Amino acid sequence: MTFEEAKARQIELAEEIRRHDHAYYVLAQPTIADQQYDRLYHELLDLEKQFPQLATPDSPTQRVGGEPLKEF
């Protein structure tokens, strides 16, 4: 995989993970199973290990969760 391919995939994965994080943490309405989410997350981790310059501070791998629900 070239750097450009990795970068494009990293963008896709980060956006998809953020959507799932929002659905899970903010809306309390998960849209995929935990196992599917874990696969996406680990694919992103692997890309960032292979291409460390892709691991930006705003990457889903560099933070925890999302905003807490109002109930908390």
PDB file of C-alpha atoms in Angstrom:
ATOM      1  CA  MET A   1       0.000   0.000   0.000  1.00  0.00           C
ATOM      2  CA  THR A   2       1.343   3.415  -0.922  1.00  0.00           C
ATOM      3  CA  PHE A   3       1.309   6.366   1.440  1.00  0.00           C
ATOM      4  CA  GLU A   4      -1.405   8.062  -0.632  1.00  0.00           C
ATOM      5  CA  GLU A   5      -3.605   4.944  -0.470  1.00  0.00           C
ATOM      6  CA  ALA A   6      -3.017   4.691   3.271  1.00  0.00           C
ATOM      7  CA  LYS A   7      -3.866   8.353   3.746  1.00  0.00           C
ATOM      8  CA  ALA A   8      -7.138   7.990   1.817  1.00  0.00           C
ATOM      9  CA  ARG A   9      -8.072   4.898   3.827  1.00  0.00           C
ATOM     10  CA  GLN A  10      -7.118   6.625   7.085  1.00  0.00           C
ATOM     11  CA  ILE A  11      -9.489   9.486   6.265  1.00  0.00           C
ATOM     12  CA  GLU A  12     -12.310   7.035   5.479  1.00  0.00           C
ATOM     13  CA  LEU A  13     -11.747   5.041   8.653  1.00  0.00           C
ATOM     14  CA  ALA A  14     -11.476   8.101  10.883  1.00  0.00           C
ATOM     15  CA  GLU A  15     -14.713   9.556   9.524  1.00  0.00           C
ATOM     16  CA  GLU A  16     -16.549   6.252   9.875  1.00  0.00           C
ATOM     17  CA  ILE A  17     -15.280   5.716  13.422  1.00  0.00           C
ATOM     18  CA  ARG A  18     -16.304   9.257  14.409  1.00  0.00           C
ATOM     19  CA  ARG A  19     -19.833   8.623  13.085  1.00  0.00           C
ATOM     20  CA  HIS A  20     -20.048   5.413  15.107  1.00  0.00           C
ATOM     21  CA  ASP A  21     -18.636   7.141  18.190  1.00  0.00           C
ATOM     22  CA  HIS A  22     -21.283   9.852  17.928  1.00  0.00           C
ATOM     23  CA  ALA A  23     -24.067   7.299  17.526  1.00  0.00           C
ATOM     24  CA  TYR A  24     -22.797   5.289  20.491  1.00  0.00           C
ATOM     25  CA  TYR A  25     -21.666   7.947  22.969  1.00  0.00           C
ATOM     26  CA  VAL A  26     -23.922  10.892  22.179  1.00  0.00           C
ATOM     27  CA  LEU A  27     -27.096   9.347  20.797  1.00  0.00           C
ATOM     28  CA  ALA A  28     -26.864   6.074  22.759  1.00  0.00           C
ATOM     29  CA  GLN A  29     -27.880   4.302  19.546  1.00  0.00           C
ATOM     30  CA  PRO A  30     -25.026   2.114  18.307  1.00  0.00           C
ATOM     31  CA  THR A  31     -25.124   1.464  14.572  1.00  0.00           C
ATOM     32  CA  ILE A  32     -22.710  -1.485  14.389  1.00  0.00           C
ATOM     33  CA  ALA A  33     -21.681  -4.371  16.617  1.00  0.00           C
ATOM     34  CA  ASP A  34     -18.677  -3.961  18.905  1.00  0.00           C
ATOM     35  CA  GLN A  35     -16.744  -6.556  16.912  1.00  0.00           C
ATOM     36  CA  GLN A  36     -17.224  -4.573  13.670  1.00  0.00           C
ATOM     37  CA  TYR A  37     -16.170  -1.352  15.398  1.00  0.00           C
ATOM     38  CA  ASP A  38     -13.077  -3.057  16.791  1.00  0.00           C
ATOM     39  CA  ARG A  39     -12.081  -4.221  13.294  1.00  0.00           C
ATOM     40  CA  LEU A  40     -12.308  -0.656  11.950  1.00  0.00           C
ATOM     41  CA  TYR A  41     -10.392   0.730  14.923  1.00  0.00           C
ATOM     42  CA  HIS A  42      -7.626  -1.883  14.652  1.00  0.00           C
ATOM     43  CA  GLU A  43      -7.332  -1.327  10.911  1.00  0.00           C
ATOM     44  CA  LEU A  44      -6.781   2.367  11.650  1.00  0.00           C
ATOM     45  CA  LEU A  45      -4.233   1.531  14.365  1.00  0.00           C
ATOM     46  CA  ASP A  46      -2.355  -0.736  11.961  1.00  0.00           C
ATOM     47  CA  LEU A  47      -2.280   1.980   9.285  1.00  0.00           C
ATOM     48  CA  GLU A  48      -0.949   4.491  11.793  1.00  0.00           C
ATOM     49  CA  LYS A  49       1.747   2.047  12.897  1.00  0.00           C
ATOM     50  CA  GLN A  50       2.779   1.437   9.307  1.00  0.00           C
ATOM     51  CA  PHE A  51       2.632   5.166   8.466  1.00  0.00           C
ATOM     52  CA  PRO A  52       3.252   7.055  11.753  1.00  0.00           C
ATOM     53  CA  GLN A  53       2.758  10.452  10.107  1.00  0.00           C
ATOM     54  CA  LEU A  54      -0.953   9.559   9.765  1.00  0.00           C
ATOM     55  CA  ALA A  55      -1.385   9.456  13.557  1.00  0.00           C
ATOM     56  CA  THR A  56      -2.568  13.044  14.006  1.00  0.00           C
ATOM     57  CA  PRO A  57      -3.825  14.485  17.315  1.00  0.00           C
ATOM     58  CA  ASP A  58      -7.419  14.427  16.035  1.00  0.00           C
ATOM     59  CA  SER A  59      -7.306  10.748  15.059  1.00  0.00           C
ATOM     60  CA  PRO A  60      -9.844   8.523  16.844  1.00  0.00           C
ATOM     61  CA  THR A  61      -6.884   6.472  18.073  1.00  0.00           C
ATOM     62  CA  GLN A  62      -5.522   9.483  19.981  1.00  0.00           C
ATOM     63  CA  ARG A  63      -8.566  10.211  22.123  1.00  0.00           C
ATOM     64  CA  VAL A  64     -11.183   8.464  24.222  1.00  0.00           C
ATOM     65  CA  GLY A  65     -14.881   8.274  23.392  1.00  0.00           C
ATOM     66  CA  GLY A  66     -17.055  11.259  22.736  1.00  0.00           C
ATOM     67  CA  GLU A  67     -19.187  13.661  24.675  1.00  0.00           C
ATOM     68  CA  PRO A  68     -21.012  12.079  27.599  1.00  0.00           C
ATOM     69  CA  LEU A  69     -24.751  11.759  27.538  1.00  0.00           C
ATOM     70  CA  LYS A  70     -26.737  14.461  29.313  1.00  0.00           C
ATOM     71  CA  GLU A  71     -27.932  11.790  31.762  1.00  0.00           C
ATOM     72  CA  PHE A  72     -24.385  11.616  33.145  1.00  0.00           C
TER      73      PHE A  72
END
